[in-house]
């Protein structure tokens, strides 16, 4: 996968090599500038895939041959020979645990290593983390809307951006809080529970109850086999009376399809409500059967279901989950923060696009109720803050004087996951990541967790980092 990158990463690598700077120590950070979907948080995901990529990162002979064919003819042969030796054995990766709640401008990943290698990793790491985090966040929003009791099923494979997008969506929507997927391959590869309903094609294939074969079903409690089509026909007048529908309007083909499906799956029957308007029916025995809905479910339509208190047990969501139409990209970026021992920053007139210089430690500050109320970035060499300590901080995006805060609890966000070419911390299973994500979401205060017009979550820097930021800005003018 070393070639899964942009060409300019390779040309810059050649520039570093040609200038003799390829082995200069460097550090970069991967983060996003704004929380997605106009919310106050995101879920960090894609770490395990990123680590898998790093372990295998190297250029094969075929890769080198291809690069020879696309780079300018003036590229020196010694560069290709050097590329053949490049791997990630000198790279160190620190990250928030997969499934963590993350906020704008706080690094998801911190990458250290030789400048040439740090540069070459940029595009692939962005690709592996950005979509994963976006889909996990989108799924988390649907989970927060649906509440803990409703089963959510991801069913977006046919709408996804290709096979890779479909598999990624299944995996990361599960992390975000979905219960199962319709994607059979995702179930096999990742151990995600698989579930399905029934499509229009099956319903449309029947025209009458006479087509139902076999017809009989043995009761679960025992006894004589029952002719299910005849039983359904005998109950039809009572059901129509309850629903205030004329028996003449009942489509016998549709009834036959559901009866046939129930005979095929007597203990796993799933009634699917798709394009039919049945939400207004107040039927007592709806509470005893599982009812699934689909048909282009969005956040808005899910809110409508909740408002109407519909008797829905399972919600299947596809297009509006996997394609993230409200925001198709998280907009992650990857910027150098230190080169050859010197902090560096991107200087621009747009203050939001300025980077925070230097290698940093990030702390999450909690209040007495156990809710996180601020993320604090400090230079690596600064002492760690402690619980009960009054801290002087500068909140990003707020002009004016410094603020004082006193956390009840302090948590260091990042852990070192990759060093010396190997994963150096045991990775949790996918269900464990899912549980971790749901617990992290549960810790958020309601003001930060709400989906509409949430209170912005403050991210701050220490006094020392603020001074360094100012000095570098002044020196660059």
Short mmCIF file of C-alpha atoms in Angstrom, two decimals:
data_model
loop_
_atom_site.label_atom_id
_atom_site.label_comp_id
_atom_site.label_asym_id
_atom_site.label_seq_id
_atom_site.Cartn_x
_atom_site.Cartn_y
_atom_site.Cartn_z
CA UNK A 1 0.00 0.00 0.00
CA UNK A 2 2.99 2.35 -0.12
CA UNK A 3 1.76 3.62 -3.51
CA UNK A 4 -1.66 4.50 -2.08
CA UNK A 5 -0.61 8.12 -1.93
CA UNK A 6 -0.52 11.33 -3.93
CA UNK A 7 2.31 11.79 -6.41
CA UNK A 8 3.43 15.00 -4.76
CA UNK A 9 4.32 13.06 -1.61
CA UNK A 10 6.88 11.12 -3.66
CA UNK A 11 8.20 14.21 -5.42
CA UNK A 12 8.58 15.99 -2.06
CA UNK A 13 10.37 12.91 -0.76
CA UNK A 14 12.79 13.23 -3.64
CA UNK A 15 13.23 16.92 -2.82
CA UNK A 16 14.07 16.06 0.80
CA UNK A 17 16.51 13.37 -0.32
CA UNK A 18 18.14 15.62 -2.91
CA UNK A 19 18.63 18.34 -0.25
CA UNK A 20 20.06 15.86 2.26
CA UNK A 21 17.13 16.44 4.64
CA UNK A 22 15.43 13.06 4.33
CA UNK A 23 16.59 11.81 7.73
CA UNK A 24 15.94 15.02 9.66
CA UNK A 25 13.65 14.23 12.65
CA UNK A 26 10.12 15.53 12.17
CA UNK A 27 6.73 15.44 13.83
CA UNK A 28 3.26 15.84 12.29
CA UNK A 29 -0.30 15.84 13.61
CA UNK A 30 -3.54 14.65 12.04
CA UNK A 31 -6.65 16.59 13.10
CA UNK A 32 -9.77 18.34 11.80
CA UNK A 33 -10.69 22.00 12.07
CA UNK A 34 -14.46 21.78 12.58
CA UNK A 35 -16.68 19.14 14.14
CA UNK A 36 -18.89 17.42 11.54
CA UNK A 37 -22.67 17.78 11.01
CA UNK A 38 -22.70 21.09 12.94
CA UNK A 39 -22.23 19.09 16.12
CA UNK A 40 -19.82 19.54 18.99
CA UNK A 41 -17.94 16.22 18.78
CA UNK A 42 -16.63 13.46 16.55
CA UNK A 43 -15.63 9.85 17.12
CA UNK A 44 -12.03 8.97 16.28
CA UNK A 45 -11.74 5.78 14.21
CA UNK A 46 -9.43 4.07 11.74
CA UNK A 47 -6.50 3.54 14.13
CA UNK A 48 -6.29 -0.25 13.71
CA UNK A 49 -6.27 0.06 9.90
CA UNK A 50 -3.60 2.75 10.13
CA UNK A 51 -1.38 0.55 12.28
CA UNK A 52 -1.84 -2.36 9.87
CA UNK A 53 -0.69 -0.08 7.05
CA UNK A 54 2.38 1.05 9.00
CA UNK A 55 3.50 -2.50 9.74
CA UNK A 56 3.45 -3.33 6.03
CA UNK A 57 4.78 0.00 4.75
CA UNK A 58 7.55 -0.53 2.19
CA UNK A 59 8.10 -0.19 -1.55
CA UNK A 60 8.25 -3.44 -3.52
CA UNK A 61 10.43 -3.91 -6.59
CA UNK A 62 7.32 -3.47 -8.73
CA UNK A 63 6.49 -0.23 -6.89
CA UNK A 64 9.97 1.12 -7.55
CA UNK A 65 9.76 0.16 -11.22
CA UNK A 66 6.46 1.99 -11.57
CA UNK A 67 7.83 5.12 -9.87
CA UNK A 68 10.74 5.11 -12.32
CA UNK A 69 8.19 5.27 -15.12
CA UNK A 70 6.25 8.26 -13.76
CA UNK A 71 8.90 10.45 -12.15
CA UNK A 72 10.95 12.80 -14.35
CA UNK A 73 13.86 11.24 -16.19
CA UNK A 74 16.21 13.55 -14.24
CA UNK A 75 15.41 11.69 -10.99
CA UNK A 76 18.62 10.12 -9.75
CA UNK A 77 18.85 6.34 -9.64
CA UNK A 78 20.25 6.44 -6.12
CA UNK A 79 16.90 7.81 -4.92
CA UNK A 80 15.07 4.71 -6.13
CA UNK A 81 17.65 2.53 -4.44
CA UNK A 82 17.07 4.47 -1.22
CA UNK A 83 13.29 4.13 -1.51
CA UNK A 84 13.71 0.35 -1.63
CA UNK A 85 15.11 0.52 1.93
CA UNK A 86 12.40 2.78 3.38
CA UNK A 87 9.96 1.42 5.97
CA UNK A 88 8.27 2.60 9.17
CA UNK A 89 10.79 1.09 11.59
CA UNK A 90 11.83 4.54 12.85
CA UNK A 91 8.29 5.90 13.14
CA UNK A 92 6.45 6.45 16.42
CA UNK A 93 2.67 6.86 16.44
CA UNK A 94 0.65 8.22 19.36
CA UNK A 95 -3.12 8.32 19.14
CA UNK A 96 -6.34 8.68 21.03
CA UNK A 97 -7.80 5.18 21.59
CA UNK A 98 -10.08 4.12 18.75
CA UNK A 99 -13.67 5.10 19.54
CA UNK A 100 -12.67 8.17 21.55
CA UNK A 101 -14.72 11.33 21.49
CA UNK A 102 -12.56 13.96 19.82
CA UNK A 103 -12.87 17.67 19.18
CA UNK A 104 -11.72 20.15 16.57
CA UNK A 105 -7.98 20.99 16.39
CA UNK A 106 -7.07 18.22 18.84
CA UNK A 107 -4.74 15.67 17.18
CA UNK A 108 -6.20 12.24 16.49
CA UNK A 109 -2.73 10.98 15.55
CA UNK A 110 0.78 12.25 16.32
CA UNK A 111 3.49 10.98 13.96
CA UNK A 112 7.25 11.18 14.61
CA UNK A 113 10.10 9.91 12.45
CA UNK A 114 12.46 10.80 9.61
CA UNK A 115 11.09 13.72 7.57
CA UNK A 116 10.87 11.76 4.32
CA UNK A 117 8.88 8.93 5.89
CA UNK A 118 6.60 11.24 7.90
CA UNK A 119 5.79 12.98 4.61
CA UNK A 120 5.11 9.75 2.72
CA UNK A 121 2.60 8.58 5.35
CA UNK A 122 0.36 11.65 5.10
CA UNK A 123 -2.14 10.77 2.37
CA UNK A 124 -2.71 7.17 3.40
CA UNK A 125 -3.24 7.99 7.07
CA UNK A 126 -5.71 10.73 6.11
CA UNK A 127 -7.55 8.28 3.88
CA UNK A 128 -7.77 5.61 6.60
CA UNK A 129 -8.82 7.92 9.43
CA UNK A 130 -11.03 10.59 7.84
CA UNK A 131 -13.87 8.47 6.41
CA UNK A 132 -13.76 6.04 9.32
CA UNK A 133 -14.20 8.86 11.84
CA UNK A 134 -16.91 10.53 9.76
CA UNK A 135 -19.06 7.39 9.44
CA UNK A 136 -18.57 6.47 13.11
CA UNK A 137 -19.69 9.97 14.09
CA UNK A 138 -22.70 9.82 11.76
CA UNK A 139 -23.68 6.46 13.25
CA UNK A 140 -23.30 7.84 16.77
CA UNK A 141 -25.73 10.64 15.95
CA UNK A 142 -28.35 8.13 14.77
CA UNK A 143 -27.80 6.11 17.96
CA UNK A 144 -28.24 9.18 20.16
CA UNK A 145 -31.48 9.99 18.34
CA UNK A 146 -32.87 6.45 18.47
CA UNK A 147 -32.00 5.88 22.12
CA UNK A 148 -30.49 2.71 23.59
CA UNK A 149 -33.47 0.35 23.13
CA UNK A 150 -34.11 0.56 19.36
CA UNK A 151 -32.08 -1.81 17.22
CA UNK A 152 -30.19 -0.04 14.42
CA UNK A 153 -29.21 -1.99 11.31
CA UNK A 154 -26.70 -0.69 8.77
CA UNK A 155 -27.88 -1.61 5.28
CA UNK A 156 -25.95 0.74 2.99
CA UNK A 157 -23.79 -1.61 0.91
CA UNK A 158 -25.73 -1.00 -2.30
CA UNK A 159 -25.49 2.77 -1.79
CA UNK A 160 -21.84 2.91 -0.69
CA UNK A 161 -18.94 4.35 -2.65
CA UNK A 162 -17.68 1.00 -3.89
CA UNK A 163 -16.85 -2.25 -2.06
CA UNK A 164 -14.20 -0.65 0.16
CA UNK A 165 -16.60 2.09 1.19
CA UNK A 166 -19.29 -0.49 1.92
CA UNK A 167 -17.07 -2.57 4.17
CA UNK A 168 -15.71 0.49 5.95
CA UNK A 169 -19.22 1.81 6.53
CA UNK A 170 -20.31 -1.49 8.08
CA UNK A 171 -17.31 -1.59 10.39
CA UNK A 172 -17.36 2.00 11.56
CA UNK A 173 -21.13 2.34 11.89
CA UNK A 174 -20.89 -0.61 14.29
CA UNK A 175 -18.31 1.32 16.33
CA UNK A 176 -20.65 4.31 16.29
CA UNK A 177 -23.43 2.31 17.91
CA UNK A 178 -25.28 0.30 15.26
CA UNK A 179 -26.22 -3.22 16.32
CA UNK A 180 -25.85 -5.16 13.09
CA UNK A 181 -25.28 -5.00 9.35
CA UNK A 182 -26.87 -6.50 6.26
CA UNK A 183 -23.36 -6.83 4.75
CA UNK A 184 -22.52 -10.54 4.89
CA UNK A 185 -18.83 -10.08 4.08
CA UNK A 186 -18.47 -7.48 6.84
CA UNK A 187 -19.99 -10.00 9.22
CA UNK A 188 -17.42 -12.59 8.20
CA UNK A 189 -14.41 -10.26 8.24
CA UNK A 190 -15.17 -8.23 11.36
CA UNK A 191 -17.52 -10.41 13.42
CA UNK A 192 -20.35 -7.88 13.22
CA UNK A 193 -23.80 -9.46 13.76
CA UNK A 194 -25.63 -9.79 10.44
CA UNK A 195 -29.35 -9.43 9.93
CA UNK A 196 -31.72 -8.97 7.03
CA UNK A 197 -35.35 -8.25 6.34
CA UNK A 198 -37.20 -8.93 3.08
CA UNK A 199 -37.21 -6.92 -0.14
CA UNK A 200 -39.99 -5.82 -2.48
CA UNK A 201 -38.96 -8.47 -5.00
CA UNK A 202 -40.03 -11.27 -2.64
CA UNK A 203 -43.37 -9.55 -1.92
CA UNK A 204 -43.99 -8.87 -5.61
CA UNK A 205 -43.28 -12.47 -6.62
CA UNK A 206 -46.57 -13.76 -5.11
CA UNK A 207 -50.09 -13.17 -6.42
CA UNK A 208 -52.31 -15.37 -4.21
CA UNK A 209 -52.35 -17.59 -1.13
CA UNK A 210 -52.66 -20.62 -3.44
CA UNK A 211 -48.98 -20.17 -4.34
CA UNK A 212 -47.76 -20.70 -0.77
CA UNK A 213 -45.80 -23.98 -0.47
CA UNK A 214 -45.30 -25.64 1.94
CA UNK A 215 -48.50 -24.61 3.72
CA UNK A 216 -48.24 -26.19 7.14
CA UNK A 217 -46.38 -25.09 10.26
CA UNK A 218 -46.10 -27.00 13.53
CA UNK A 219 -46.85 -24.86 16.63
CA UNK A 220 -43.83 -24.12 18.81
CA UNK A 221 -45.67 -25.51 21.86
CA UNK A 222 -46.47 -28.72 19.98
CA UNK A 223 -49.71 -30.09 18.62
CA UNK A 224 -51.19 -30.64 15.20
CA UNK A 225 -49.61 -28.86 12.20
CA UNK A 226 -51.50 -25.75 11.09
CA UNK A 227 -52.35 -24.71 7.53
CA UNK A 228 -50.97 -21.18 7.85
CA UNK A 229 -52.47 -19.67 4.66
CA UNK A 230 -55.93 -20.85 5.71
CA UNK A 231 -55.38 -19.55 9.23
CA UNK A 232 -54.34 -16.16 7.87
CA UNK A 233 -57.41 -16.08 5.64
CA UNK A 234 -59.67 -16.86 8.60
CA UNK A 235 -58.20 -14.05 10.69
CA UNK A 236 -58.39 -11.51 7.88
CA UNK A 237 -61.90 -10.13 8.64
CA UNK A 238 -61.00 -9.47 12.27
CA UNK A 239 -57.71 -7.79 11.37
CA UNK A 240 -59.43 -5.63 8.74
CA UNK A 241 -62.06 -4.58 11.25
CA UNK A 242 -59.38 -3.64 13.76
CA UNK A 243 -57.50 -1.60 11.16
CA UNK A 244 -60.74 -0.19 9.69
CA UNK A 245 -59.83 -1.46 6.24
CA UNK A 246 -62.17 -3.19 3.81
CA UNK A 247 -61.19 -6.86 3.16
CA UNK A 248 -61.59 -6.14 -0.57
CA UNK A 249 -58.60 -3.81 -0.39
CA UNK A 250 -56.23 -6.47 0.97
CA UNK A 251 -53.61 -7.51 -1.55
CA UNK A 252 -53.67 -11.30 -1.41
CA UNK A 253 -50.27 -11.54 -3.11
CA UNK A 254 -48.62 -9.49 -0.38
CA UNK A 255 -50.37 -11.51 2.28
CA UNK A 256 -49.16 -14.71 0.61
CA UNK A 257 -45.57 -13.41 0.58
CA UNK A 258 -45.57 -12.67 4.31
CA UNK A 259 -47.22 -16.01 5.12
CA UNK A 260 -44.66 -17.87 3.00
CA UNK A 261 -41.79 -16.01 4.64
CA UNK A 262 -43.17 -16.80 8.10
CA UNK A 263 -43.29 -20.51 7.21
CA UNK A 264 -39.66 -20.34 6.02
CA UNK A 265 -38.50 -18.54 9.16
CA UNK A 266 -40.97 -19.49 11.90
CA UNK A 267 -38.74 -18.30 14.76
CA UNK A 268 -37.02 -15.41 13.00
CA UNK A 269 -39.86 -13.72 11.16
CA UNK A 270 -39.14 -10.04 10.52
CA UNK A 271 -41.96 -7.75 9.41
CA UNK A 272 -40.57 -4.90 7.30
CA UNK A 273 -42.46 -1.63 6.79
CA UNK A 274 -40.88 0.18 3.88
CA UNK A 275 -42.96 2.40 1.60
CA UNK A 276 -46.37 1.73 3.16
CA UNK A 277 -48.06 4.29 5.41
CA UNK A 278 -48.96 2.25 8.50
CA UNK A 279 -47.61 4.50 11.23
CA UNK A 280 -51.09 5.68 12.22
CA UNK A 281 -52.36 2.20 13.10
CA UNK A 282 -52.69 1.70 16.83
CA UNK A 283 -52.58 -2.09 17.06
CA UNK A 284 -52.15 -3.65 20.53
CA UNK A 285 -50.30 -6.73 19.31
CA UNK A 286 -47.63 -4.60 17.60
CA UNK A 287 -45.89 -4.82 20.98
CA UNK A 288 -45.46 -8.59 20.58
CA UNK A 289 -43.77 -8.62 17.16
CA UNK A 290 -40.64 -7.06 15.78
CA UNK A 291 -41.29 -4.31 13.25
CA UNK A 292 -38.53 -2.92 11.05
CA UNK A 293 -38.62 0.24 8.95
CA UNK A 294 -36.37 1.41 6.16
CA UNK A 295 -36.88 3.60 3.06
CA UNK A 296 -34.23 6.32 3.08
CA UNK A 297 -34.25 6.97 6.83
CA UNK A 298 -32.56 10.25 7.74
CA UNK A 299 -32.01 12.12 11.00
CA UNK A 300 -35.16 14.11 10.25
CA UNK A 301 -37.38 11.09 9.58
CA UNK A 302 -35.97 9.32 12.64
CA UNK A 303 -36.89 12.35 14.74
CA UNK A 304 -40.40 12.18 13.25
CA UNK A 305 -40.74 8.50 14.26
CA UNK A 306 -39.69 9.34 17.79
CA UNK A 307 -42.09 12.28 17.96
CA UNK A 308 -44.97 10.06 16.80
CA UNK A 309 -43.99 7.35 19.30
CA UNK A 310 -44.22 4.74 16.55
CA UNK A 311 -44.15 1.05 17.52
CA UNK A 312 -40.82 0.41 15.77
CA UNK A 313 -38.24 -2.08 17.00
CA UNK A 314 -35.66 -2.12 14.20
CA UNK A 315 -34.54 0.75 11.97
CA UNK A 316 -32.57 -0.02 8.82
CA UNK A 317 -30.47 2.90 7.57
CA UNK A 318 -28.44 2.94 4.38
CA UNK A 319 -27.88 5.97 2.15
CA UNK A 320 -28.01 8.64 4.85
CA UNK A 321 -25.56 6.67 6.97
CA UNK A 322 -22.87 5.45 4.59
CA UNK A 323 -22.74 8.44 2.21
CA UNK A 324 -22.93 11.07 4.99
CA UNK A 325 -24.90 13.48 2.75
CA UNK A 326 -25.04 16.20 5.43
CA UNK A 327 -21.21 16.37 5.28
CA UNK A 328 -19.42 14.06 2.82
CA UNK A 329 -15.94 14.73 4.25
CA UNK A 330 -14.56 15.29 7.73
CA UNK A 331 -11.83 17.51 6.30
CA UNK A 332 -8.95 16.02 8.25
CA UNK A 333 -5.56 17.61 7.71
CA UNK A 334 -1.98 16.52 8.43
CA UNK A 335 0.57 19.20 9.26
CA UNK A 336 4.18 19.32 10.37
CA UNK A 337 4.58 20.80 13.86
CA UNK A 338 8.31 20.26 14.42
CA UNK A 339 11.30 19.75 12.11
CA UNK A 340 14.90 19.13 13.19
CA UNK A 341 14.14 20.20 16.76
CA UNK A 342 12.42 23.47 15.84
CA UNK A 343 8.67 24.03 16.25
CA UNK A 344 6.94 25.15 13.07
CA UNK A 345 3.51 26.42 12.12
CA UNK A 346 1.43 27.19 9.06
CA UNK A 347 0.94 30.96 8.95
CA UNK A 348 -2.18 32.32 7.25
CA UNK A 349 -4.54 35.27 7.48
CA UNK A 350 -7.32 32.85 8.45
CA UNK A 351 -6.60 32.23 12.14
CA UNK A 352 -8.63 29.01 12.12
CA UNK A 353 -6.21 27.54 9.56
CA UNK A 354 -3.10 28.35 11.60
CA UNK A 355 -1.52 25.26 13.11
CA UNK A 356 -0.43 24.94 16.74
CA UNK A 357 3.37 24.53 16.80
CA UNK A 358 5.47 22.00 18.64
CA UNK A 359 5.10 18.42 19.84
CA UNK A 360 2.37 18.33 22.44
CA UNK A 361 0.71 16.38 25.20
CA UNK A 362 -3.07 16.70 25.28
CA UNK A 363 -5.10 16.48 28.47
CA UNK A 364 -8.83 16.14 28.97
CA UNK A 365 -10.16 18.07 31.95
CA UNK A 366 -13.24 16.80 33.80
CA UNK A 367 -15.61 18.56 36.17
CA UNK A 368 -16.87 17.21 39.49
CA UNK A 369 -19.80 15.47 37.75
CA UNK A 370 -17.46 13.45 35.54
CA UNK A 371 -18.16 15.41 32.35
CA UNK A 372 -15.24 16.59 30.19
CA UNK A 373 -15.31 20.37 29.98
CA UNK A 374 -12.07 21.22 28.14
CA UNK A 375 -9.16 19.68 26.20
CA UNK A 376 -5.82 21.30 26.99
CA UNK A 377 -2.76 21.16 24.74
CA UNK A 378 0.65 21.62 26.36
CA UNK A 379 4.20 21.37 25.09
CA UNK A 380 5.69 17.93 25.63
CA UNK A 381 8.28 19.21 28.07
CA UNK A 382 5.74 20.91 30.35
CA UNK A 383 4.78 19.24 33.64
CA UNK A 384 1.46 17.43 33.66
CA UNK A 385 -1.45 19.24 35.27
CA UNK A 386 -3.09 17.57 38.23
CA UNK A 387 -6.58 17.34 39.68
CA UNK A 388 -7.48 20.35 41.82
CA UNK A 389 -4.73 22.52 40.32
CA UNK A 390 -5.68 25.97 39.05
CA UNK A 391 -4.55 26.27 35.44
CA UNK A 392 -3.99 29.29 33.24
CA UNK A 393 -5.27 28.54 29.74
CA UNK A 394 -5.98 30.28 26.45
CA UNK A 395 -9.10 28.97 24.69
CA UNK A 396 -8.65 28.70 20.93
CA UNK A 397 -10.95 30.95 18.94
CA UNK A 398 -11.47 33.35 21.82
CA UNK A 399 -9.64 36.62 21.91
CA UNK A 400 -8.81 38.36 25.12
CA UNK A 401 -7.14 37.47 28.37
CA UNK A 402 -6.26 34.03 29.67
CA UNK A 403 -8.78 32.01 31.66
CA UNK A 404 -8.46 30.12 34.92
CA UNK A 405 -9.83 26.59 35.27
CA UNK A 406 -9.58 23.94 37.98
CA UNK A 407 -10.25 20.35 36.87
CA UNK A 408 -11.59 17.71 39.23
CA UNK A 409 -9.91 14.98 37.13
CA UNK A 410 -7.21 15.07 34.45
CA UNK A 411 -6.74 12.44 31.72
CA UNK A 412 -3.87 12.16 29.24
CA UNK A 413 -5.50 11.55 25.86
CA UNK A 414 -2.83 9.93 23.70
CA UNK A 415 -1.12 6.56 23.99
CA UNK A 416 1.86 5.28 22.04
CA UNK A 417 0.64 2.51 19.73
CA UNK A 418 3.52 2.06 17.26
CA UNK A 419 7.27 2.06 17.82
CA UNK A 420 10.30 0.35 16.18
CA UNK A 421 8.17 -1.00 13.37
CA UNK A 422 5.71 -2.82 15.65
CA UNK A 423 2.40 -2.23 17.37
CA UNK A 424 3.40 -1.74 21.01
CA UNK A 425 0.00 -1.76 22.74
CA UNK A 426 -2.62 -4.48 22.56
CA UNK A 427 -5.57 -3.39 20.47
CA UNK A 428 -9.12 -3.98 21.69
CA UNK A 429 -11.64 -6.07 19.77
CA UNK A 430 -14.29 -4.36 17.65
CA UNK A 431 -17.04 -4.92 20.27
CA UNK A 432 -14.71 -3.46 22.91
CA UNK A 433 -14.11 -0.38 20.74
CA UNK A 434 -17.88 -0.05 20.28
CA UNK A 435 -18.46 -0.22 24.05
CA UNK A 436 -15.67 2.28 24.66
CA UNK A 437 -17.23 4.71 22.17
CA UNK A 438 -20.68 4.46 23.74
CA UNK A 439 -19.21 5.02 27.22
CA UNK A 440 -17.27 8.06 25.99
CA UNK A 441 -20.41 9.54 24.42
CA UNK A 442 -22.25 8.94 27.68
CA UNK A 443 -19.68 11.03 29.56
CA UNK A 444 -20.39 14.14 27.50
CA UNK A 445 -22.53 16.79 29.12
CA UNK A 446 -25.99 17.14 27.53
CA UNK A 447 -25.01 20.58 26.24
CA UNK A 448 -22.14 19.11 24.21
CA UNK A 449 -23.94 15.89 23.26
CA UNK A 450 -27.09 17.40 21.79
CA UNK A 451 -27.26 17.26 18.02
CA UNK A 452 -28.84 20.63 17.27
CA UNK A 453 -27.12 23.86 18.26
CA UNK A 454 -24.83 22.26 20.84
CA UNK A 455 -22.62 24.30 23.10
CA UNK A 456 -19.14 24.46 21.53
CA UNK A 457 -16.58 22.37 23.40
CA UNK A 458 -13.56 24.49 24.39
CA UNK A 459 -10.06 23.48 23.36
CA UNK A 460 -7.25 25.45 24.97
CA UNK A 461 -3.48 25.79 25.08
CA UNK A 462 -1.22 26.45 28.05
CA UNK A 463 0.39 29.80 28.76
CA UNK A 464 3.79 28.49 27.60
CA UNK A 465 2.41 27.18 24.31
CA UNK A 466 0.50 30.43 23.81
CA UNK A 467 3.75 32.40 24.18
CA UNK A 468 5.56 30.12 21.70
CA UNK A 469 2.67 30.49 19.26
CA UNK A 470 2.89 34.27 19.52
CA UNK A 471 6.68 34.34 19.11
CA UNK A 472 6.59 32.21 15.96
CA UNK A 473 3.77 34.28 14.48
CA UNK A 474 5.69 37.47 15.16
CA UNK A 475 8.91 36.06 13.71
CA UNK A 476 7.11 35.03 10.52
CA UNK A 477 5.70 38.49 9.84
#
